[in-house]
mmCIF file of C-alpha atoms and ligand atoms in Angstrom:
data_model
loop_
_atom_site.group_PDB
_atom_site.id
_atom_site.type_symbol
_atom_site.label_atom_id
_atom_site.label_comp_id
_atom_site.label_asym_id
_atom_site.label_seq_id
_atom_site.Cartn_x
_atom_site.Cartn_y
_atom_site.Cartn_z
ATOM 1 C CA UNK A 200 -65.697 -28.777 -113.626
ATOM 2 C CA UNK A 201 -68.741 -30.551 -112.607
ATOM 3 C CA UNK A 202 -68.646 -33.056 -109.906
ATOM 4 C CA UNK A 203 -67.613 -36.261 -109.413
ATOM 5 C CA UNK A 204 -70.737 -38.387 -107.755
ATOM 6 C CA UNK A 205 -69.292 -41.778 -106.035
ATOM 7 C CA UNK A 206 -68.641 -43.534 -103.611
ATOM 8 C CA UNK A 207 -65.083 -43.286 -103.229
ATOM 9 C CA UNK A 208 -64.652 -42.746 -99.256
ATOM 10 C CA UNK A 209 -60.800 -42.176 -98.989
ATOM 11 C CA UNK A 210 -61.298 -39.723 -101.457
ATOM 12 C CA UNK A 211 -64.303 -38.309 -99.816
ATOM 13 C CA UNK A 212 -62.054 -38.471 -96.450
ATOM 14 C CA UNK A 213 -58.905 -36.469 -98.656
ATOM 15 C CA UNK A 214 -60.658 -33.545 -99.853
ATOM 16 C CA UNK A 215 -62.106 -32.930 -96.135
ATOM 17 C CA UNK A 216 -58.780 -33.219 -94.800
ATOM 18 C CA UNK A 217 -57.875 -30.712 -97.562
ATOM 19 C CA UNK A 218 -60.145 -28.169 -96.454
ATOM 20 C CA UNK A 219 -62.604 -28.535 -99.600
ATOM 21 C CA UNK A 220 -65.979 -29.027 -99.166
ATOM 22 C CA UNK A 221 -67.948 -32.615 -100.262
ATOM 23 C CA UNK A 222 -71.139 -33.612 -100.212
ATOM 24 C CA UNK A 223 -72.014 -36.233 -97.986
ATOM 25 C CA UNK A 224 -75.366 -38.608 -97.620
ATOM 26 C CA UNK A 225 -77.076 -39.101 -94.788
ATOM 27 C CA UNK A 226 -80.054 -40.598 -93.369
ATOM 28 C CA UNK A 227 -81.870 -37.026 -92.962
ATOM 29 C CA UNK A 228 -81.224 -35.221 -96.352
ATOM 30 C CA UNK A 229 -77.629 -34.704 -98.384
ATOM 31 C CA UNK A 230 -75.232 -32.370 -96.285
ATOM 32 C CA UNK A 231 -72.489 -29.717 -97.822
ATOM 33 C CA UNK A 232 -69.830 -30.960 -95.423
ATOM 34 C CA UNK A 233 -66.654 -28.909 -93.650
ATOM 35 C CA UNK A 234 -63.595 -29.542 -91.141
ATOM 36 C CA UNK A 235 -65.771 -28.030 -87.949
ATOM 37 C CA UNK A 236 -63.017 -27.053 -86.697
ATOM 38 C CA UNK A 237 -61.103 -25.494 -89.560
ATOM 39 C CA UNK A 238 -62.558 -21.723 -90.425
ATOM 40 C CA UNK A 239 -62.164 -21.526 -93.715
ATOM 41 C CA UNK A 240 -63.508 -25.079 -94.425
ATOM 42 C CA UNK A 241 -66.598 -24.067 -92.968
ATOM 43 C CA UNK A 242 -66.731 -20.822 -94.847
ATOM 44 C CA UNK A 243 -66.655 -22.311 -97.864
ATOM 45 C CA UNK A 244 -70.222 -24.390 -96.864
ATOM 46 C CA UNK A 245 -71.178 -20.500 -96.415
ATOM 47 C CA UNK A 246 -70.057 -19.362 -99.947
ATOM 48 C CA UNK A 247 -71.708 -22.568 -101.520
ATOM 49 C CA UNK A 248 -74.876 -22.418 -100.842
ATOM 50 C CA UNK A 249 -74.745 -18.570 -100.092
ATOM 51 C CA UNK A 250 -76.326 -19.041 -96.817
ATOM 52 C CA UNK A 251 -76.501 -16.235 -94.642
ATOM 53 C CA UNK A 252 -74.368 -16.007 -91.598
ATOM 54 C CA UNK A 253 -76.347 -16.126 -89.049
ATOM 55 C CA UNK A 254 -77.510 -19.654 -89.842
ATOM 56 C CA UNK A 255 -75.620 -21.757 -87.120
ATOM 57 C CA UNK A 256 -74.393 -25.501 -88.574
ATOM 58 C CA UNK A 257 -75.311 -29.117 -87.436
ATOM 59 C CA UNK A 258 -71.949 -30.610 -86.524
ATOM 60 C CA UNK A 259 -71.747 -34.461 -87.093
ATOM 61 C CA UNK A 260 -69.198 -36.774 -85.481
ATOM 62 C CA UNK A 261 -69.081 -40.825 -85.574
ATOM 63 C CA UNK A 262 -69.990 -41.246 -81.981
ATOM 64 C CA UNK A 263 -71.328 -39.652 -78.669
ATOM 65 C CA UNK A 264 -68.624 -39.936 -76.988
ATOM 66 C CA UNK A 265 -66.260 -38.011 -80.126
ATOM 67 C CA UNK A 266 -68.929 -35.757 -79.862
ATOM 68 C CA UNK A 267 -67.924 -34.755 -76.204
ATOM 69 C CA UNK A 268 -65.033 -33.042 -77.265
ATOM 70 C CA UNK A 269 -67.054 -30.539 -78.788
ATOM 71 C CA UNK A 270 -69.860 -29.530 -75.911
ATOM 72 C CA UNK A 271 -69.278 -28.244 -72.112
ATOM 73 C CA UNK A 272 -71.326 -30.570 -70.729
ATOM 74 C CA UNK A 273 -73.619 -33.212 -71.675
ATOM 75 C CA UNK A 274 -77.008 -33.218 -69.397
ATOM 76 C CA UNK A 275 -78.868 -36.695 -68.030
ATOM 77 C CA UNK A 276 -81.839 -35.889 -70.806
ATOM 78 C CA UNK A 277 -79.519 -35.074 -73.962
ATOM 79 C CA UNK A 278 -77.620 -38.450 -72.463
ATOM 80 C CA UNK A 279 -81.068 -40.226 -72.507
ATOM 81 C CA UNK A 280 -81.797 -39.097 -75.800
ATOM 82 C CA UNK A 281 -77.876 -39.779 -77.245
ATOM 83 C CA UNK A 282 -77.980 -43.598 -75.733
ATOM 84 C CA UNK A 283 -81.864 -44.158 -77.581
ATOM 85 C CA UNK A 284 -81.160 -41.508 -80.868
ATOM 86 C CA UNK A 285 -78.111 -41.838 -82.194
ATOM 87 C CA UNK A 286 -77.215 -43.069 -84.490
ATOM 88 C CA UNK A 287 -79.952 -40.695 -86.113
ATOM 89 C CA UNK A 288 -82.351 -38.125 -86.589
ATOM 90 C CA UNK A 289 -82.034 -36.173 -83.192
ATOM 91 C CA UNK A 290 -79.544 -33.362 -83.090
ATOM 92 C CA UNK A 291 -78.451 -32.033 -79.394
ATOM 93 C CA UNK A 292 -78.167 -28.044 -78.593
ATOM 94 C CA UNK A 293 -75.652 -28.005 -75.941
ATOM 95 C CA UNK A 294 -72.894 -26.102 -74.493
ATOM 96 C CA UNK A 295 -69.993 -25.341 -76.628
ATOM 97 C CA UNK A 296 -66.822 -26.309 -76.072
ATOM 98 C CA UNK A 297 -63.581 -23.942 -77.553
ATOM 99 C CA UNK A 298 -63.262 -25.663 -80.679
ATOM 100 C CA UNK A 299 -66.067 -25.341 -82.134
ATOM 101 C CA UNK A 300 -65.491 -21.991 -83.713
ATOM 102 C CA UNK A 301 -67.677 -18.802 -83.836
ATOM 103 C CA UNK A 302 -68.505 -19.154 -87.793
ATOM 104 C CA UNK A 303 -70.165 -22.199 -86.788
ATOM 105 C CA UNK A 304 -72.608 -21.464 -84.574
ATOM 106 C CA UNK A 305 -72.684 -17.718 -85.764
ATOM 107 C CA UNK A 306 -71.238 -16.010 -82.378
ATOM 108 C CA UNK A 307 -73.610 -18.916 -79.599
ATOM 109 C CA UNK A 308 -72.610 -19.924 -77.109
ATOM 110 C CA UNK A 309 -74.250 -23.466 -77.745
ATOM 111 C CA UNK A 310 -73.732 -25.894 -80.592
ATOM 112 C CA UNK A 311 -75.660 -28.761 -82.581
ATOM 113 C CA UNK A 312 -73.854 -31.944 -82.734
ATOM 114 C CA UNK A 313 -75.684 -34.793 -84.418
ATOM 115 C CA UNK A 314 -74.711 -38.706 -84.703
ATOM 116 C CA UNK A 315 -76.044 -39.397 -88.389
ATOM 117 C CA UNK A 316 -77.176 -42.884 -89.431
ATOM 118 C CA UNK A 317 -75.482 -44.153 -92.400
ATOM 119 C CA UNK A 318 -73.423 -46.505 -93.166
ATOM 120 C CA UNK A 319 -70.860 -44.376 -95.770
ATOM 121 C CA UNK A 320 -70.944 -41.421 -93.744
ATOM 122 C CA UNK A 321 -70.548 -43.175 -90.421
ATOM 123 C CA UNK A 322 -67.312 -44.584 -92.178
ATOM 124 C CA UNK A 323 -66.489 -41.649 -93.437
ATOM 125 C CA UNK A 324 -66.339 -39.750 -89.558
ATOM 126 C CA UNK A 325 -64.927 -42.631 -88.418
ATOM 127 C CA UNK A 326 -61.443 -42.405 -90.450
ATOM 128 C CA UNK A 327 -61.783 -38.079 -89.386
ATOM 129 C CA UNK A 328 -59.992 -36.534 -86.883
ATOM 130 C CA UNK A 329 -62.820 -34.149 -87.068
ATOM 131 C CA UNK A 330 -66.395 -33.726 -87.168
ATOM 132 C CA UNK A 331 -68.174 -32.470 -89.946
ATOM 133 C CA UNK A 332 -70.043 -29.560 -90.246
ATOM 134 C CA UNK A 333 -73.165 -29.982 -92.987
ATOM 135 C CA UNK A 334 -76.107 -28.371 -93.693
ATOM 136 C CA UNK A 335 -78.211 -29.794 -96.190
ATOM 137 C CA UNK A 336 -76.969 -29.178 -99.538
ATOM 138 C CA UNK A 337 -79.211 -26.898 -101.093
ATOM 139 C CA UNK A 338 -78.692 -23.128 -101.824
ATOM 140 C CA UNK A 339 -80.108 -21.291 -99.060
ATOM 141 C CA UNK A 340 -84.025 -21.714 -98.671
ATOM 142 C CA UNK A 341 -84.381 -24.279 -101.394
ATOM 143 C CA UNK A 342 -86.351 -27.704 -101.024
ATOM 144 C CA UNK A 343 -83.733 -30.463 -99.095
ATOM 145 C CA UNK A 344 -81.825 -32.843 -101.953
ATOM 146 C CA UNK A 345 -82.924 -36.345 -100.237
ATOM 147 C CA UNK A 346 -80.475 -37.751 -103.500
ATOM 148 C CA UNK A 347 -76.771 -37.558 -105.470
ATOM 149 C CA UNK A 348 -79.317 -36.354 -108.012
ATOM 150 C CA UNK A 349 -80.319 -33.203 -106.315
ATOM 151 C CA UNK A 350 -77.375 -32.014 -105.659
ATOM 152 C CA UNK A 351 -75.392 -32.174 -108.654
ATOM 153 C CA UNK A 352 -78.578 -30.312 -110.439
ATOM 154 C CA UNK A 353 -78.330 -27.332 -107.472
ATOM 155 C CA UNK A 354 -74.559 -27.640 -106.359
ATOM 156 C CA UNK A 355 -72.908 -29.748 -109.517
ATOM 157 C CA UNK A 356 -70.732 -26.407 -110.513
ATOM 158 C CA UNK A 357 -69.556 -25.418 -107.180
ATOM 159 C CA UNK A 358 -68.258 -28.643 -105.698
ATOM 160 C CA UNK A 359 -66.046 -31.358 -106.387
ATOM 161 C CA UNK A 360 -67.313 -34.771 -104.942
ATOM 162 C CA UNK A 361 -70.741 -35.629 -103.609
ATOM 163 C CA UNK A 362 -70.690 -39.411 -102.137
ATOM 164 C CA UNK A 363 -73.244 -41.007 -103.173
ATOM 165 C CA UNK A 364 -74.743 -43.553 -100.267
ATOM 166 C CA UNK A 365 -78.552 -44.070 -102.291
ATOM 167 C CA UNK A 366 -81.398 -42.044 -101.513
ATOM 168 C CA UNK A 367 -82.203 -40.376 -97.820
ATOM 169 C CA UNK A 368 -83.799 -43.210 -95.822
ATOM 170 C CA UNK A 369 -85.826 -40.855 -93.673
ATOM 171 C CA UNK A 370 -85.730 -37.921 -95.881
ATOM 172 C CA UNK A 371 -86.422 -34.438 -93.248
ATOM 173 C CA UNK A 372 -84.409 -33.013 -91.171
ATOM 174 C CA UNK A 373 -83.404 -33.955 -87.817
ATOM 175 C CA UNK A 374 -85.261 -32.829 -84.372
ATOM 176 C CA UNK A 375 -83.989 -30.638 -82.816
ATOM 177 C CA UNK A 376 -83.618 -30.791 -78.789
ATOM 178 C CA UNK A 377 -82.052 -28.003 -77.201
ATOM 179 C CA UNK A 378 -82.896 -26.677 -73.049
ATOM 180 C CA UNK A 379 -84.083 -23.045 -72.955
ATOM 181 C CA UNK A 380 -83.874 -21.569 -69.461
ATOM 182 C CA UNK A 381 -83.474 -24.986 -67.743
ATOM 183 C CA UNK A 382 -87.024 -25.911 -70.023
ATOM 184 C CA UNK A 383 -86.294 -28.607 -72.496
ATOM 185 C CA UNK A 384 -87.648 -27.699 -76.154
ATOM 186 C CA UNK A 385 -87.840 -29.447 -79.560
ATOM 187 C CA UNK A 386 -86.893 -25.946 -81.228
ATOM 188 C CA UNK A 387 -87.583 -27.733 -84.822
ATOM 189 C CA UNK A 388 -89.640 -30.976 -85.629
ATOM 190 C CA UNK A 389 -87.855 -33.989 -87.846
ATOM 191 C CA UNK A 390 -86.852 -37.393 -88.148
ATOM 192 C CA UNK A 391 -87.947 -38.556 -84.450
ATOM 193 C CA UNK A 392 -91.493 -37.617 -83.284
ATOM 194 C CA UNK A 393 -92.458 -35.346 -80.537
ATOM 195 C CA UNK A 394 -93.717 -38.656 -79.000
ATOM 196 C CA UNK A 395 -90.483 -40.358 -79.064
ATOM 197 C CA UNK A 396 -88.351 -37.825 -77.275
ATOM 198 C CA UNK A 397 -91.134 -37.601 -74.719
ATOM 199 C CA UNK A 398 -91.341 -41.308 -73.959
ATOM 200 C CA UNK A 399 -87.539 -41.020 -72.946
ATOM 201 C CA UNK A 400 -87.310 -38.198 -70.796
ATOM 202 C CA UNK A 401 -90.806 -37.140 -70.124
ATOM 203 C CA UNK A 402 -93.155 -33.712 -71.325
ATOM 204 C CA UNK A 403 -91.064 -31.221 -73.809
ATOM 205 C CA UNK A 404 -92.248 -27.828 -75.210
ATOM 206 C CA UNK A 405 -92.402 -27.422 -79.113
ATOM 207 C CA UNK A 406 -90.702 -24.223 -80.122
ATOM 208 C CA UNK A 407 -93.969 -23.344 -82.422
ATOM 209 C CA UNK A 408 -93.103 -20.361 -85.305
ATOM 210 C CA UNK A 409 -94.519 -17.721 -83.155
ATOM 211 C CA UNK A 410 -91.582 -17.999 -80.785
ATOM 212 C CA UNK A 411 -89.141 -15.435 -81.880
ATOM 213 C CA UNK A 412 -85.798 -16.411 -84.273
ATOM 214 C CA UNK A 413 -83.587 -16.011 -81.298
ATOM 215 C CA UNK A 414 -84.009 -18.691 -79.752
ATOM 216 C CA UNK A 415 -83.227 -20.637 -83.187
ATOM 217 C CA UNK A 416 -82.235 -18.566 -85.517
ATOM 218 C CA UNK A 417 -81.747 -19.565 -89.247
ATOM 219 C CA UNK A 418 -85.526 -22.026 -88.550
ATOM 220 C CA UNK A 419 -86.747 -18.759 -90.841
ATOM 221 C CA UNK A 420 -90.343 -18.852 -91.700
ATOM 222 C CA UNK A 421 -89.857 -19.022 -95.379
ATOM 223 C CA UNK A 422 -87.390 -22.752 -96.099
ATOM 224 C CA UNK A 423 -87.579 -25.881 -97.932
ATOM 225 C CA UNK A 424 -89.602 -23.871 -100.515
ATOM 226 C CA UNK A 425 -90.109 -25.055 -104.185
ATOM 227 C CA UNK A 426 -90.690 -21.834 -106.947
ATOM 228 C CA UNK A 427 -93.812 -22.332 -107.540
ATOM 229 C CA UNK A 428 -96.387 -21.086 -105.282
ATOM 230 C CA UNK A 429 -98.026 -23.494 -102.161
ATOM 231 C CA UNK A 430 -100.642 -23.587 -99.780
ATOM 232 C CA UNK A 431 -101.695 -25.965 -98.035
ATOM 233 C CA UNK A 432 -105.172 -27.064 -97.499
ATOM 234 C CA UNK A 433 -108.114 -27.888 -99.508
ATOM 235 C CA UNK A 434 -108.038 -27.599 -103.514
ATOM 236 C CA UNK A 435 -109.672 -24.121 -104.584
ATOM 237 C CA UNK A 436 -111.194 -25.153 -107.759
ATOM 238 C CA UNK A 437 -112.848 -22.140 -108.485
ATOM 239 C CA UNK A 438 -110.058 -19.665 -107.955
ATOM 240 C CA UNK A 439 -108.104 -21.529 -110.720
ATOM 241 C CA UNK A 440 -108.094 -23.170 -113.901
ATOM 242 C CA UNK A 441 -108.110 -26.970 -112.830
ATOM 243 C CA UNK A 442 -104.846 -27.696 -115.910
ATOM 244 C CA UNK A 443 -103.006 -25.395 -113.858
ATOM 245 C CA UNK A 444 -103.031 -26.166 -110.506
ATOM 246 C CA UNK A 445 -100.209 -29.088 -108.979
ATOM 247 C CA UNK A 446 -101.382 -31.180 -105.384
ATOM 248 C CA UNK A 447 -99.053 -33.034 -103.119
ATOM 249 C CA UNK A 448 -101.798 -35.972 -102.005
ATOM 250 C CA UNK A 449 -100.448 -38.248 -98.634
ATOM 251 C CA UNK A 450 -102.417 -41.399 -99.173
ATOM 252 C CA UNK A 451 -104.914 -40.953 -102.194
ATOM 253 C CA UNK A 452 -105.149 -37.938 -105.497
ATOM 254 C CA UNK A 453 -107.982 -35.848 -105.510
ATOM 255 C CA UNK A 454 -110.727 -37.694 -108.136
ATOM 256 C CA UNK A 455 -111.401 -33.956 -109.508
ATOM 257 C CA UNK A 456 -107.157 -33.754 -110.945
ATOM 258 C CA UNK A 457 -105.463 -35.374 -113.388
ATOM 259 C CA UNK A 458 -103.364 -38.245 -111.800
ATOM 260 C CA UNK A 459 -100.598 -36.703 -113.526
ATOM 261 C CA UNK A 460 -101.093 -33.324 -111.810
ATOM 262 C CA UNK A 461 -100.811 -34.687 -108.573
ATOM 263 C CA UNK A 462 -98.175 -36.257 -105.893
ATOM 264 C CA UNK A 463 -99.542 -39.326 -103.563
ATOM 265 C CA UNK A 464 -96.624 -39.347 -101.146
ATOM 266 C CA UNK A 465 -97.823 -42.904 -99.046
ATOM 267 C CA UNK A 466 -100.611 -44.778 -100.588
ATOM 268 C CA UNK A 467 -100.380 -47.297 -97.523
ATOM 269 C CA UNK A 468 -100.772 -44.020 -95.330
ATOM 270 C CA UNK A 469 -97.560 -44.307 -93.209
ATOM 271 C CA UNK A 470 -96.622 -40.573 -92.319
ATOM 272 C CA UNK A 471 -92.786 -42.281 -92.418
ATOM 273 C CA UNK A 472 -92.580 -43.699 -95.955
ATOM 274 C CA UNK A 473 -94.162 -39.820 -96.459
ATOM 275 C CA UNK A 474 -91.838 -37.519 -95.251
ATOM 276 C CA UNK A 475 -88.669 -39.813 -96.986
ATOM 277 C CA UNK A 476 -91.000 -38.520 -100.222
ATOM 278 C CA UNK A 477 -91.823 -35.701 -99.251
ATOM 279 C CA UNK A 478 -88.470 -33.417 -100.971
ATOM 280 C CA UNK A 479 -89.430 -35.088 -104.157
ATOM 281 C CA UNK A 480 -92.558 -34.717 -104.628
ATOM 282 C CA UNK A 481 -92.190 -30.818 -103.886
ATOM 283 C CA UNK A 482 -89.177 -31.274 -106.356
ATOM 284 C CA UNK A 483 -91.823 -33.169 -108.716
ATOM 285 C CA UNK A 484 -94.135 -30.379 -108.677
ATOM 286 C CA UNK A 485 -92.269 -27.601 -108.750
ATOM 287 C CA UNK A 486 -90.806 -29.266 -112.507
ATOM 288 C CA UNK A 487 -94.832 -29.776 -114.076
ATOM 289 C CA UNK A 488 -95.286 -26.239 -114.697
ATOM 290 C CA UNK A 489 -98.460 -25.571 -112.188
ATOM 291 C CA UNK A 490 -99.272 -22.604 -111.783
ATOM 292 C CA UNK A 491 -100.190 -23.472 -107.841
ATOM 293 C CA UNK A 492 -99.331 -26.304 -105.372
ATOM 294 C CA UNK A 493 -101.993 -27.629 -102.899
ATOM 295 C CA UNK A 494 -100.875 -29.709 -100.541
ATOM 296 C CA UNK A 495 -102.810 -31.764 -98.052
ATOM 297 C CA UNK A 496 -102.607 -31.433 -94.415
ATOM 298 C CA UNK A 497 -101.685 -34.607 -92.628
ATOM 299 C CA UNK A 498 -102.862 -35.521 -89.116
ATOM 300 C CA UNK A 499 -100.370 -33.482 -86.633
ATOM 301 C CA UNK A 500 -99.113 -37.015 -84.874
ATOM 302 C CA UNK A 501 -95.938 -38.846 -85.205
ATOM 303 C CA UNK A 502 -94.123 -37.606 -88.516
ATOM 304 C CA UNK A 503 -97.537 -36.008 -89.673
ATOM 305 C CA UNK A 504 -95.943 -32.808 -87.415
ATOM 306 C CA UNK A 505 -92.519 -32.449 -89.478
ATOM 307 C CA UNK A 506 -94.003 -32.509 -92.633
ATOM 308 C CA UNK A 507 -97.234 -30.186 -91.798
ATOM 309 C CA UNK A 508 -94.264 -27.724 -90.048
ATOM 310 C CA UNK A 509 -91.890 -28.099 -93.753
ATOM 311 C CA UNK A 510 -95.564 -27.085 -95.495
ATOM 312 C CA UNK A 511 -96.541 -24.539 -93.495
ATOM 313 C CA UNK A 512 -92.316 -23.009 -94.718
ATOM 314 C CA UNK A 513 -92.832 -22.852 -98.151
ATOM 315 C CA UNK A 514 -96.111 -21.770 -98.224
ATOM 316 C CA UNK A 515 -94.598 -18.885 -96.592
ATOM 317 C CA UNK A 516 -92.827 -16.642 -99.587
HETATM 318 P P1 AMP B 121 -79.731 -28.112 -91.215
HETATM 319 O O1 AMP B 121 -80.363 -26.657 -91.530
HETATM 320 O O2 AMP B 121 -80.823 -29.752 -91.062
HETATM 321 O O3 AMP B 121 -78.199 -27.262 -91.076
HETATM 322 O O4 AMP B 121 -80.019 -26.937 -89.199
HETATM 323 C C1 AMP B 121 -79.027 -25.804 -89.001
HETATM 324 C C2 AMP B 121 -80.459 -25.528 -87.996
HETATM 325 O O5 AMP B 121 -80.132 -26.050 -86.885
HETATM 326 C C3 AMP B 121 -80.144 -23.796 -88.143
HETATM 327 O O6 AMP B 121 -80.811 -23.531 -88.724
HETATM 328 C C4 AMP B 121 -80.361 -23.677 -86.976
HETATM 329 O O7 AMP B 121 -82.285 -23.621 -86.417
HETATM 330 C C5 AMP B 121 -80.582 -24.390 -85.329
HETATM 331 N N1 AMP B 121 -79.132 -24.786 -85.363
HETATM 332 C C6 AMP B 121 -77.665 -25.495 -85.164
HETATM 333 N N2 AMP B 121 -77.012 -24.676 -84.294
HETATM 334 C C7 AMP B 121 -77.937 -24.024 -83.152
HETATM 335 C C8 AMP B 121 -77.516 -23.252 -81.846
HETATM 336 N N3 AMP B 121 -76.475 -23.382 -81.662
HETATM 337 N N4 AMP B 121 -78.805 -23.427 -81.362
HETATM 338 C C9 AMP B 121 -80.503 -23.487 -81.485
HETATM 339 N N5 AMP B 121 -80.196 -23.694 -82.530
HETATM 340 C C10 AMP B 121 -79.555 -24.499 -83.418
HETATM 341 MG MG1 MG B 122 -81.065 -26.510 -94.868
#
């Protein structure tokens, strides 16, 4: 049975209330959602995605007030960020309440929470009396889906319903901020820039790939990857036949390759637009049969940092 794609919020609600997993739109990427308070429902997410259980899930709620029920503390820095940036692409890691099953947090004593900024999903969340655990709606390790069609192509045979909310407006995952030994740290770069975070709460540290996975389980270096090998940096024309090269570009094509071998993420040179188009572009290049994809390095500022992070992860295979 193939999933149904539709805009029926009550249908999604009923399936979720029955303990099933449903794909939902958010402004970052599409999520595979289930009742976060029901371990059996959450288990289905792992099964459908083939996701290792050490990778904890983000819990989505309709508002800060509702999500407050699932944490035991909401420190000042977190209140400031939530007030300014929710609903939005920001996830906070806070001490978890008992009602959140260990399966959701991989046994950790913290839980990741977020209010997503998508009208249909906010409506759905406000109709439910439980929050939704939802990782990206793709098989583990592959590029995240930014449209209902992407979800259909990869998980269509495994889920009953895909709530279609159009294309994701942000297109990269949320920025995750947490506190480790009293220091506020950006645990994952994403849809909110480090500059925006710092403007609200002052200087923060940014966890880089070199730091241990213990702090943020599941932030595997190889992630978000297309099947075609991807290299970040200038195109190595001397190493490959030109016809076998695909190129992911920021704002202009390389003159040395045919335009059909390349995807430009933002002609206007806008990092937000580039982030929004990133995953769909990886998919497109993956389908073109190139032997190698060269991705241009993006400016290390604003959402450029999150884009570079995803590209580097996609490159480590
Ligand atoms: P996503 O892939 O967007 O569903 O995000 C899930 C990611 O959030 C996980 O892979 C972890 O890296 C991170 N995460 C979730 N819960 C926690 C937590 N309690 N502490 C630290 N990181 C977490
Ligand atoms: Mg994911």
